[in-house]
Amino acid sequence: MGKLKNAALVGTIAFQNALLNSTTDPMVKSILVFSSFAFLIPYAIFSELYKKEAEEILLDLLKSGKITEEVIKSQEFQQSLGNLFDNLKKMKESEKRDLNKRAFMGAYISEDEYTKNYLERIQDVSMRISIRALQHLSFVRKEVLPLLEKEAESFMNNPQAGYTPDSFKTHKMRTITISQFYDEYYSNRRREVEREFNRNTNDETRRAFDLVGAEEQKTRLRFVEFWTEFNTLGIFRQGNDPTIGTVGGGSGTVQYLTQFGSEFIKYVSTMSMSASDYTYP
């Protein structure tokens, strides 16, 4: 039994030394030298696939100044960092890997307590969400949520009893349906194109006028397609209001942003896409 333990110890040291020798960066070595197998094994596997990306993650953590030797040695950090690299190695799409990295950095560098407490859930959802739904969520973040936030802010000067202005804004972000802001987004775009079309009617402005309607229809259809996925993942929740125009369901079906959805969307990159990229023809 003693021989087995000695052999395991020798193997452990050899494995760690091999990882240390695989990099010339002293900052990367400073994490590896203090790390347990809970982190080293998934890191080694991911590093075999994406060596530069693996080292960049460690360097970004250290350069923040928030990740001290004490943090590195903690069981919680070692396990979370191991989970991060274990998840990353399963993801072919760079967008999903980027989302996972953003959330991890948010938890441990920006010290976002919500993200730290729900990091595993955020990572799990980022693995399960389809890449096209993720891209559509980028559209929601960039184009639609600012309209919802502006509406919610308009209530801050007159909060209900029991609310501060900030907490009342948060409350309104959860209780105003997102459907109407799809309408507002497209109404604004249509007005701009229609104004130019009426001012200067030619083949180019006519094509732009026709295109904005086609893009709206395609994006609305894509929105409907992804609502089941968004609701299942807890990013939005479904409600019913027969007085409001519907998006993503039957008559009276409306959608609300959840607290988890609000936190998850913070880490969704806009990926520098054009309007046509959001919709997929």
Short mmCIF file of C-alpha atoms in Angstrom, two decimals, residues 4-273:
data_model
loop_
_atom_site.label_atom_id
_atom_site.label_comp_id
_atom_site.label_asym_id
_atom_site.label_seq_id
_atom_site.Cartn_x
_atom_site.Cartn_y
_atom_site.Cartn_z
CA LEU A 4 1.12 2.70 -4.26
CA LYS A 5 0.97 5.93 -2.28
CA ASN A 6 4.57 6.72 -3.15
CA ALA A 7 3.92 6.00 -6.84
CA ALA A 8 0.83 8.26 -6.76
CA LEU A 9 2.84 11.02 -5.10
CA VAL A 10 5.62 10.74 -7.68
CA GLY A 11 3.04 10.80 -10.47
CA THR A 12 1.37 13.88 -8.97
CA ILE A 13 4.65 15.78 -8.73
CA ALA A 14 5.63 14.76 -12.25
CA PHE A 15 2.27 15.92 -13.64
CA GLN A 16 2.51 19.29 -11.91
CA ASN A 17 6.13 19.75 -13.03
CA ALA A 18 5.14 18.96 -16.61
CA LEU A 19 2.51 21.73 -16.49
CA LEU A 20 4.98 24.17 -14.95
CA ASN A 21 7.49 23.38 -17.66
CA SER A 22 4.88 23.85 -20.38
CA THR A 23 4.80 27.63 -19.82
CA THR A 24 7.48 30.29 -19.63
CA ASP A 25 5.20 32.90 -18.05
CA PRO A 26 6.04 33.41 -14.35
CA MET A 27 2.53 34.68 -13.56
CA VAL A 28 0.93 31.51 -14.95
CA LYS A 29 3.44 29.43 -12.96
CA SER A 30 2.42 31.31 -9.79
CA ILE A 31 -1.11 29.85 -10.06
CA LEU A 32 -0.09 26.38 -11.18
CA VAL A 33 2.38 25.89 -8.33
CA PHE A 34 -0.35 26.38 -5.69
CA SER A 35 -3.08 24.46 -7.49
CA SER A 36 -4.79 21.17 -6.70
CA PHE A 37 -5.82 18.44 -9.12
CA ALA A 38 -9.39 19.82 -9.00
CA PHE A 39 -8.07 22.63 -11.19
CA LEU A 40 -4.92 21.20 -12.78
CA ILE A 41 -6.56 18.30 -14.60
CA PRO A 42 -9.31 20.29 -16.42
CA TYR A 43 -6.81 23.09 -17.06
CA ALA A 44 -4.32 20.66 -18.62
CA ILE A 45 -7.00 19.20 -20.91
CA PHE A 46 -8.25 22.63 -22.04
CA SER A 47 -4.69 23.88 -22.46
CA GLU A 48 -4.00 21.02 -24.86
CA LEU A 49 -6.79 22.37 -27.06
CA TYR A 50 -6.41 26.14 -26.53
CA LYS A 51 -3.06 26.83 -24.87
CA LYS A 52 -2.97 30.58 -25.54
CA GLU A 53 -6.57 31.06 -24.40
CA ALA A 54 -5.93 29.03 -21.22
CA GLU A 55 -2.95 31.17 -20.23
CA GLU A 56 -4.78 34.40 -21.07
CA ILE A 57 -7.54 33.51 -18.61
CA LEU A 58 -5.04 33.01 -15.79
CA LEU A 59 -3.20 36.22 -16.67
CA ASP A 60 -6.44 38.24 -16.73
CA LEU A 61 -7.26 36.93 -13.24
CA LEU A 62 -3.85 37.86 -11.83
CA LYS A 63 -3.61 41.25 -13.52
CA SER A 64 -6.85 42.31 -11.83
CA GLY A 65 -5.06 42.45 -8.48
CA LYS A 66 -8.07 40.77 -6.81
CA ILE A 67 -6.73 37.19 -7.00
CA THR A 68 -4.23 36.86 -4.16
CA GLU A 69 -2.22 33.80 -3.13
CA GLU A 70 -4.77 33.25 -0.35
CA VAL A 71 -7.64 33.22 -2.89
CA ILE A 72 -5.74 30.88 -5.21
CA LYS A 73 -5.18 28.38 -2.39
CA SER A 74 -8.83 28.40 -1.30
CA GLN A 75 -10.88 25.27 -2.02
CA GLU A 76 -13.81 27.34 -3.37
CA PHE A 77 -11.64 29.13 -5.94
CA GLN A 78 -9.82 25.96 -7.00
CA GLN A 79 -13.12 24.14 -7.53
CA SER A 80 -14.73 27.07 -9.38
CA LEU A 81 -11.70 27.54 -11.63
CA GLY A 82 -11.61 23.80 -12.31
CA ASN A 83 -15.31 23.87 -13.21
CA LEU A 84 -14.67 26.80 -15.55
CA PHE A 85 -12.02 24.94 -17.56
CA ASP A 86 -14.05 21.73 -17.47
CA ASN A 87 -16.98 23.62 -19.02
CA LEU A 88 -14.81 25.46 -21.54
CA LYS A 89 -13.33 22.29 -22.97
CA LYS A 90 -16.85 21.09 -23.89
CA MET A 91 -17.69 24.24 -25.85
CA LYS A 92 -16.84 24.46 -29.53
CA GLU A 93 -18.31 27.93 -30.00
CA SER A 94 -16.03 30.77 -28.93
CA GLU A 95 -19.12 32.85 -28.01
CA LYS A 96 -20.12 30.34 -25.32
CA ARG A 97 -16.59 30.17 -23.95
CA ASP A 98 -16.48 33.97 -23.86
CA LEU A 99 -19.77 34.05 -21.93
CA ASN A 100 -18.43 31.59 -19.33
CA LYS A 101 -15.21 33.57 -18.91
CA ARG A 102 -17.10 36.86 -18.54
CA ALA A 103 -19.28 35.39 -15.79
CA PHE A 104 -16.30 33.94 -13.92
CA MET A 105 -14.44 37.26 -14.11
CA GLY A 106 -17.58 39.04 -12.93
CA ALA A 107 -17.80 36.81 -9.88
CA TYR A 108 -14.16 36.91 -8.84
CA ILE A 109 -12.85 40.23 -10.20
CA SER A 110 -15.86 42.55 -10.24
CA GLU A 111 -16.98 40.89 -6.99
CA ASP A 112 -20.56 40.54 -8.21
CA GLU A 113 -22.14 38.68 -5.31
CA TYR A 114 -25.18 37.54 -7.29
CA THR A 115 -22.99 36.07 -10.01
CA LYS A 116 -20.71 34.43 -7.44
CA ASN A 117 -23.70 32.77 -5.74
CA TYR A 118 -25.26 31.69 -9.06
CA LEU A 119 -22.09 31.10 -11.04
CA GLU A 120 -22.78 27.38 -11.55
CA ARG A 121 -26.27 28.14 -12.85
CA ILE A 122 -24.96 30.81 -15.23
CA GLN A 123 -22.32 28.40 -16.50
CA ASP A 124 -24.88 25.61 -16.88
CA VAL A 125 -27.27 27.83 -18.88
CA SER A 126 -24.44 29.08 -21.09
CA MET A 127 -23.67 25.45 -21.95
CA ARG A 128 -27.30 24.54 -22.66
CA ILE A 129 -28.41 27.60 -24.65
CA SER A 130 -28.23 27.21 -28.42
CA ILE A 131 -25.80 29.48 -30.25
CA ARG A 132 -28.60 31.10 -32.29
CA ALA A 133 -30.64 31.79 -29.16
CA LEU A 134 -27.52 33.29 -27.61
CA GLN A 135 -27.08 35.51 -30.64
CA HIS A 136 -30.71 36.60 -30.47
CA LEU A 137 -30.21 37.38 -26.79
CA SER A 138 -27.37 39.66 -27.90
CA PHE A 139 -29.91 41.50 -30.06
CA VAL A 140 -32.24 41.79 -27.05
CA ARG A 141 -29.42 43.17 -24.91
CA LYS A 142 -28.23 45.71 -27.45
CA GLU A 143 -31.46 46.91 -29.03
CA VAL A 144 -34.45 46.09 -26.81
CA LEU A 145 -33.38 46.20 -23.15
CA PRO A 146 -32.21 49.85 -23.29
CA LEU A 147 -35.79 50.78 -24.20
CA LEU A 148 -37.14 48.76 -21.26
CA GLU A 149 -34.59 50.33 -18.91
CA LYS A 150 -35.47 53.85 -20.05
CA GLU A 151 -39.15 53.15 -19.35
CA ALA A 152 -38.34 51.73 -15.90
CA GLU A 153 -36.20 54.77 -15.06
CA SER A 154 -39.18 57.06 -15.73
CA PHE A 155 -40.82 55.69 -12.57
CA MET A 156 -37.86 56.51 -10.28
CA ASN A 157 -39.08 60.02 -9.44
CA ASN A 158 -42.34 58.68 -8.01
CA PRO A 159 -41.66 55.27 -6.40
CA GLN A 160 -44.39 53.32 -4.66
CA ALA A 161 -44.42 53.17 -0.86
CA GLY A 162 -41.81 50.72 0.43
CA TYR A 163 -39.46 51.22 -2.51
CA THR A 164 -36.37 53.36 -2.99
CA PRO A 165 -36.04 54.91 -6.47
CA ASP A 166 -33.45 52.26 -7.46
CA SER A 167 -35.40 49.31 -6.09
CA PHE A 168 -38.57 50.57 -7.78
CA LYS A 169 -36.72 50.75 -11.09
CA THR A 170 -35.63 47.13 -10.58
CA HIS A 171 -39.22 46.17 -9.75
CA LYS A 172 -40.49 47.79 -12.96
CA MET A 173 -37.79 46.01 -15.00
CA ARG A 174 -39.36 42.72 -13.82
CA THR A 175 -43.01 43.71 -14.22
CA ILE A 176 -43.12 45.62 -17.53
CA THR A 177 -43.56 43.28 -20.47
CA ILE A 178 -40.77 43.19 -23.02
CA SER A 179 -43.25 42.73 -25.91
CA GLN A 180 -44.04 46.41 -26.26
CA PHE A 181 -40.38 47.31 -26.67
CA TYR A 182 -40.02 45.06 -29.70
CA ASP A 183 -42.85 47.15 -31.15
CA GLU A 184 -41.10 50.39 -30.15
CA TYR A 185 -37.75 49.26 -31.61
CA TYR A 186 -39.30 48.50 -35.00
CA SER A 187 -41.55 51.56 -34.96
CA ASN A 188 -38.47 53.76 -34.49
CA ARG A 189 -36.64 52.03 -37.35
CA ARG A 190 -39.66 52.24 -39.64
CA ARG A 191 -40.09 55.95 -38.94
CA GLU A 192 -36.47 56.70 -39.84
CA VAL A 193 -36.62 54.72 -43.10
CA GLU A 194 -40.06 56.05 -44.00
CA ARG A 195 -38.94 59.64 -43.40
CA GLU A 196 -36.01 59.19 -45.78
CA PHE A 197 -38.22 57.39 -48.32
CA ASN A 198 -40.75 60.26 -48.33
CA ARG A 199 -38.00 62.88 -48.51
CA ASN A 200 -36.07 61.25 -51.33
CA THR A 201 -37.92 58.46 -53.15
CA ASN A 202 -35.65 56.37 -55.36
CA ASP A 203 -34.74 52.73 -55.88
CA GLU A 204 -32.32 52.73 -52.94
CA THR A 205 -34.72 54.21 -50.38
CA ARG A 206 -37.52 51.99 -51.70
CA ARG A 207 -35.36 48.88 -51.12
CA ALA A 208 -34.51 50.12 -47.62
CA PHE A 209 -38.22 50.67 -46.92
CA ASP A 210 -39.09 47.14 -48.08
CA LEU A 211 -36.12 45.61 -46.20
CA VAL A 212 -36.98 47.05 -42.81
CA GLY A 213 -40.38 45.34 -42.94
CA ALA A 214 -38.84 42.02 -44.00
CA GLU A 215 -36.23 42.18 -41.24
CA GLU A 216 -38.91 42.91 -38.66
CA GLN A 217 -40.92 39.89 -39.71
CA LYS A 218 -37.88 37.58 -39.64
CA THR A 219 -36.74 38.79 -36.22
CA ARG A 220 -40.23 38.44 -34.76
CA LEU A 221 -40.41 34.87 -36.07
CA ARG A 222 -37.00 34.14 -34.55
CA PHE A 223 -38.19 35.66 -31.28
CA VAL A 224 -41.18 33.30 -31.23
CA GLU A 225 -38.92 30.33 -31.97
CA PHE A 226 -36.65 31.04 -29.00
CA TRP A 227 -39.24 31.88 -26.35
CA THR A 228 -39.67 28.27 -25.24
CA GLU A 229 -35.91 28.01 -24.84
CA PHE A 230 -35.60 31.33 -22.99
CA ASN A 231 -38.46 30.47 -20.63
CA THR A 232 -37.16 26.96 -19.92
CA LEU A 233 -33.74 28.37 -19.03
CA GLY A 234 -35.30 30.93 -16.69
CA ILE A 235 -34.10 33.99 -18.61
CA PHE A 236 -37.67 35.21 -19.13
CA ARG A 237 -40.98 34.14 -17.64
CA GLN A 238 -44.29 33.96 -19.47
CA GLY A 239 -47.43 35.82 -18.46
CA ASN A 240 -50.82 36.64 -19.93
CA ASP A 241 -52.36 40.02 -20.68
CA PRO A 242 -55.14 40.06 -23.32
CA THR A 243 -54.89 43.88 -23.60
CA ILE A 244 -51.30 43.77 -24.93
CA GLY A 245 -50.08 42.76 -28.37
CA THR A 246 -48.31 39.43 -28.29
CA VAL A 247 -44.79 38.33 -29.09
CA GLY A 248 -43.70 34.74 -28.75
CA GLY A 249 -46.96 32.98 -28.02
CA GLY A 250 -50.74 32.84 -28.40
CA SER A 251 -53.30 35.53 -27.74
CA GLY A 252 -52.41 37.60 -24.69
CA THR A 253 -49.04 35.91 -24.15
CA VAL A 254 -46.38 38.29 -22.82
CA GLN A 255 -42.85 37.87 -21.50
CA TYR A 256 -41.09 39.38 -18.49
CA LEU A 257 -37.39 39.58 -17.71
CA THR A 258 -36.41 37.55 -14.62
CA GLN A 259 -33.74 38.56 -12.10
CA PHE A 260 -31.61 35.66 -13.28
CA GLY A 261 -32.16 36.74 -16.89
CA SER A 262 -31.04 40.27 -16.08
CA GLU A 263 -27.81 38.98 -14.50
CA PHE A 264 -27.20 36.43 -17.28
CA ILE A 265 -27.65 39.00 -20.04
CA LYS A 266 -24.96 41.21 -18.48
CA TYR A 267 -22.38 38.72 -19.71
CA VAL A 268 -23.82 38.25 -23.20
CA SER A 269 -21.57 39.92 -25.75
CA THR A 270 -23.15 41.82 -28.64
CA MET A 271 -20.61 40.05 -30.89
CA SER A 272 -20.52 43.06 -33.25
CA MET A 273 -23.35 41.69 -35.40
#
